């Protein structure tokens, strides 16, 4: 879980809560310049350093996904499992925001515009979760 410690406190609070009910892996928190530009070159990210929320200190984004004991890994081919996981994460983040435990909203890379649809976007980043400022 050391990767989670490179992340903003809100992300740490959210995923500490998630892990209690949903076995998951944290793939990436903060990304340094070299890692970010590698992610950009391979098409995993749309942004070059330092524009990604992964490049902030602490990181405002985290990549995470479901962990399956029998695979000792995630299943990268199982997009539905990522979506199922994301629903769980988003519900917890919403509850934590309402209770005042965190101060940011969470956005998922499978639903950038937050309309709960996944078919109305071109770039899918299913393990990606990022913090956004709450409009006052
Ligand atoms: Zn990401």
Coordinates of C-alpha atoms and ligand atoms in Angstrom, one line a residue:
X1 CA 0.0 0.0 0.0
X2 CA 3.0 2.3 -0.1
X3 CA 1.8 3.7 -3.5
X4 CA -1.3 5.0 -1.7
X5 CA 0.9 7.1 0.6
X6 CA 2.0 9.2 -2.4
X7 CA -1.6 10.2 -2.8
X8 CA -3.7 13.0 -1.3
X9 CA -5.2 12.3 2.1
X10 CA -8.7 12.0 0.6
X11 CA -7.6 9.2 -1.7
X12 CA -6.0 7.4 1.3
X13 CA -9.2 7.8 3.3
X14 CA -11.4 6.5 0.4
X15 CA -9.2 3.5 -0.4
X16 CA -8.7 2.5 3.3
X17 CA -12.4 2.3 3.5
X18 CA -12.8 0.4 0.1
X19 CA -10.2 -2.3 1.1
X20 CA -12.4 -3.3 4.1
X21 CA -15.1 -4.6 1.7
X22 CA -13.5 -5.1 -1.7
X23 CA -10.1 -6.7 -2.2
X24 CA -8.1 -4.4 -4.5
X25 CA -4.7 -3.4 -5.7
X26 CA -3.2 0.1 -6.0
X27 CA -1.3 0.1 -9.2
X28 CA 0.0 3.7 -9.3
X29 CA -0.2 6.9 -7.2
X30 CA 2.4 9.6 -7.9
X31 CA 4.1 9.5 -11.3
X32 CA 7.5 11.2 -11.9
X33 CA 8.3 12.8 -15.2
X34 CA 9.9 9.7 -16.8
X35 CA 6.9 7.5 -15.8
X36 CA 4.4 10.0 -16.9
X37 CA 5.9 10.4 -20.4
X38 CA 6.2 6.7 -20.7
X39 CA 2.5 6.4 -19.9
X40 CA 1.8 9.1 -22.5
X41 CA 3.9 7.4 -25.2
X42 CA 2.2 4.0 -24.6
X43 CA -1.3 5.6 -24.8
X44 CA -2.1 4.9 -21.2
X45 CA -2.3 8.6 -20.5
X46 CA -3.5 11.5 -22.6
X47 CA -1.3 13.9 -20.8
X48 CA 2.4 14.7 -20.7
X49 CA 4.3 15.6 -17.5
X50 CA 3.4 17.6 -15.5
X51 CA -0.2 17.9 -16.6
X52 CA -1.6 14.6 -15.2
X53 CA -3.2 14.6 -11.7
X54 CA -0.7 11.7 -11.1
X55 CA 2.1 14.3 -11.2
X56 CA 1.0 16.4 -8.3
X57 CA 2.5 16.1 -4.9
X58 CA 0.6 14.6 -3.2
X59 CA -0.9 12.7 -6.2
X60 CA -4.5 13.8 -7.0
X61 CA -5.1 10.5 -8.9
X62 CA -4.7 6.9 -8.2
X63 CA -5.0 3.8 -10.4
X64 CA -6.6 0.8 -8.7
X65 CA -8.6 -2.3 -9.5
X66 CA -10.1 -5.5 -8.1
X67 CA -7.7 -8.1 -6.8
X68 CA -8.5 -11.8 -7.3
X69 CA -7.0 -14.2 -4.9
X70 CA -7.1 -17.1 -7.3
X71 CA -5.2 -15.1 -9.9
X72 CA -3.0 -13.4 -7.3
X73 CA -3.6 -10.4 -9.6
X74 CA -6.2 -8.3 -11.2
X75 CA -7.8 -9.5 -14.5
X76 CA -7.0 -6.8 -17.0
X77 CA -9.3 -8.3 -19.6
X78 CA -12.3 -8.1 -17.3
X79 CA -13.7 -4.6 -17.9
X80 CA -16.9 -5.4 -16.2
X81 CA -15.1 -6.2 -13.0
X82 CA -13.4 -2.8 -13.2
X83 CA -16.7 -1.1 -13.6
X84 CA -18.2 -3.1 -10.7
X85 CA -15.3 -2.1 -8.5
X86 CA -15.6 1.6 -9.6
X87 CA -19.3 1.6 -8.6
X88 CA -18.3 0.4 -5.2
X89 CA -15.5 3.0 -4.9
X90 CA -17.7 5.9 -6.1
X91 CA -20.5 5.0 -3.6
X92 CA -18.0 5.0 -0.7
X93 CA -16.4 8.3 -1.9
X94 CA -19.9 9.9 -2.1
X95 CA -20.7 8.8 1.4
X96 CA -17.4 10.1 2.8
X97 CA -17.9 13.4 1.1
X98 CA -21.4 13.8 2.5
X99 CA -20.2 12.9 6.0
X100 CA -17.4 15.5 5.8
X101 CA -14.6 13.0 6.1
X102 CA -13.2 14.1 2.7
X103 CA -13.4 17.4 0.9
X104 CA -13.1 16.4 -2.8
X105 CA -15.4 14.7 -5.2
X106 CA -14.1 11.6 -7.0
X107 CA -14.1 11.1 -10.7
X108 CA -13.7 7.8 -12.4
X109 CA -11.9 7.3 -15.7
X110 CA -14.7 5.2 -17.0
X111 CA -17.2 8.1 -16.7
X112 CA -15.3 11.4 -17.1
X113 CA -18.4 13.6 -17.3
X114 CA -20.0 12.0 -14.3
X115 CA -23.3 11.2 -16.0
X116 CA -23.1 7.5 -15.0
X117 CA -22.9 6.4 -18.6
X118 CA -19.8 4.7 -20.0
X119 CA -20.7 4.5 -23.7
X120 CA -20.6 8.3 -24.3
X121 CA -16.8 8.7 -24.1
X122 CA -13.8 7.8 -26.3
X123 CA -11.0 7.5 -23.7
X124 CA -11.5 4.7 -21.1
X125 CA -9.2 4.6 -18.2
X126 CA -10.9 2.1 -16.0
X127 CA -8.4 1.9 -13.2
X128 CA -8.2 5.7 -12.9
X129 CA -9.7 7.7 -10.1
X130 CA -9.0 11.4 -9.5
X131 CA -10.0 14.1 -7.0
X132 CA -11.9 17.1 -8.2
X133 CA -12.7 20.3 -6.4
X134 CA -16.2 20.6 -5.1
X135 CA -17.9 23.6 -6.7
X136 CA -19.2 25.9 -4.0
Ligands
LIG1 ZN1 -4.5 7.1 -13.6

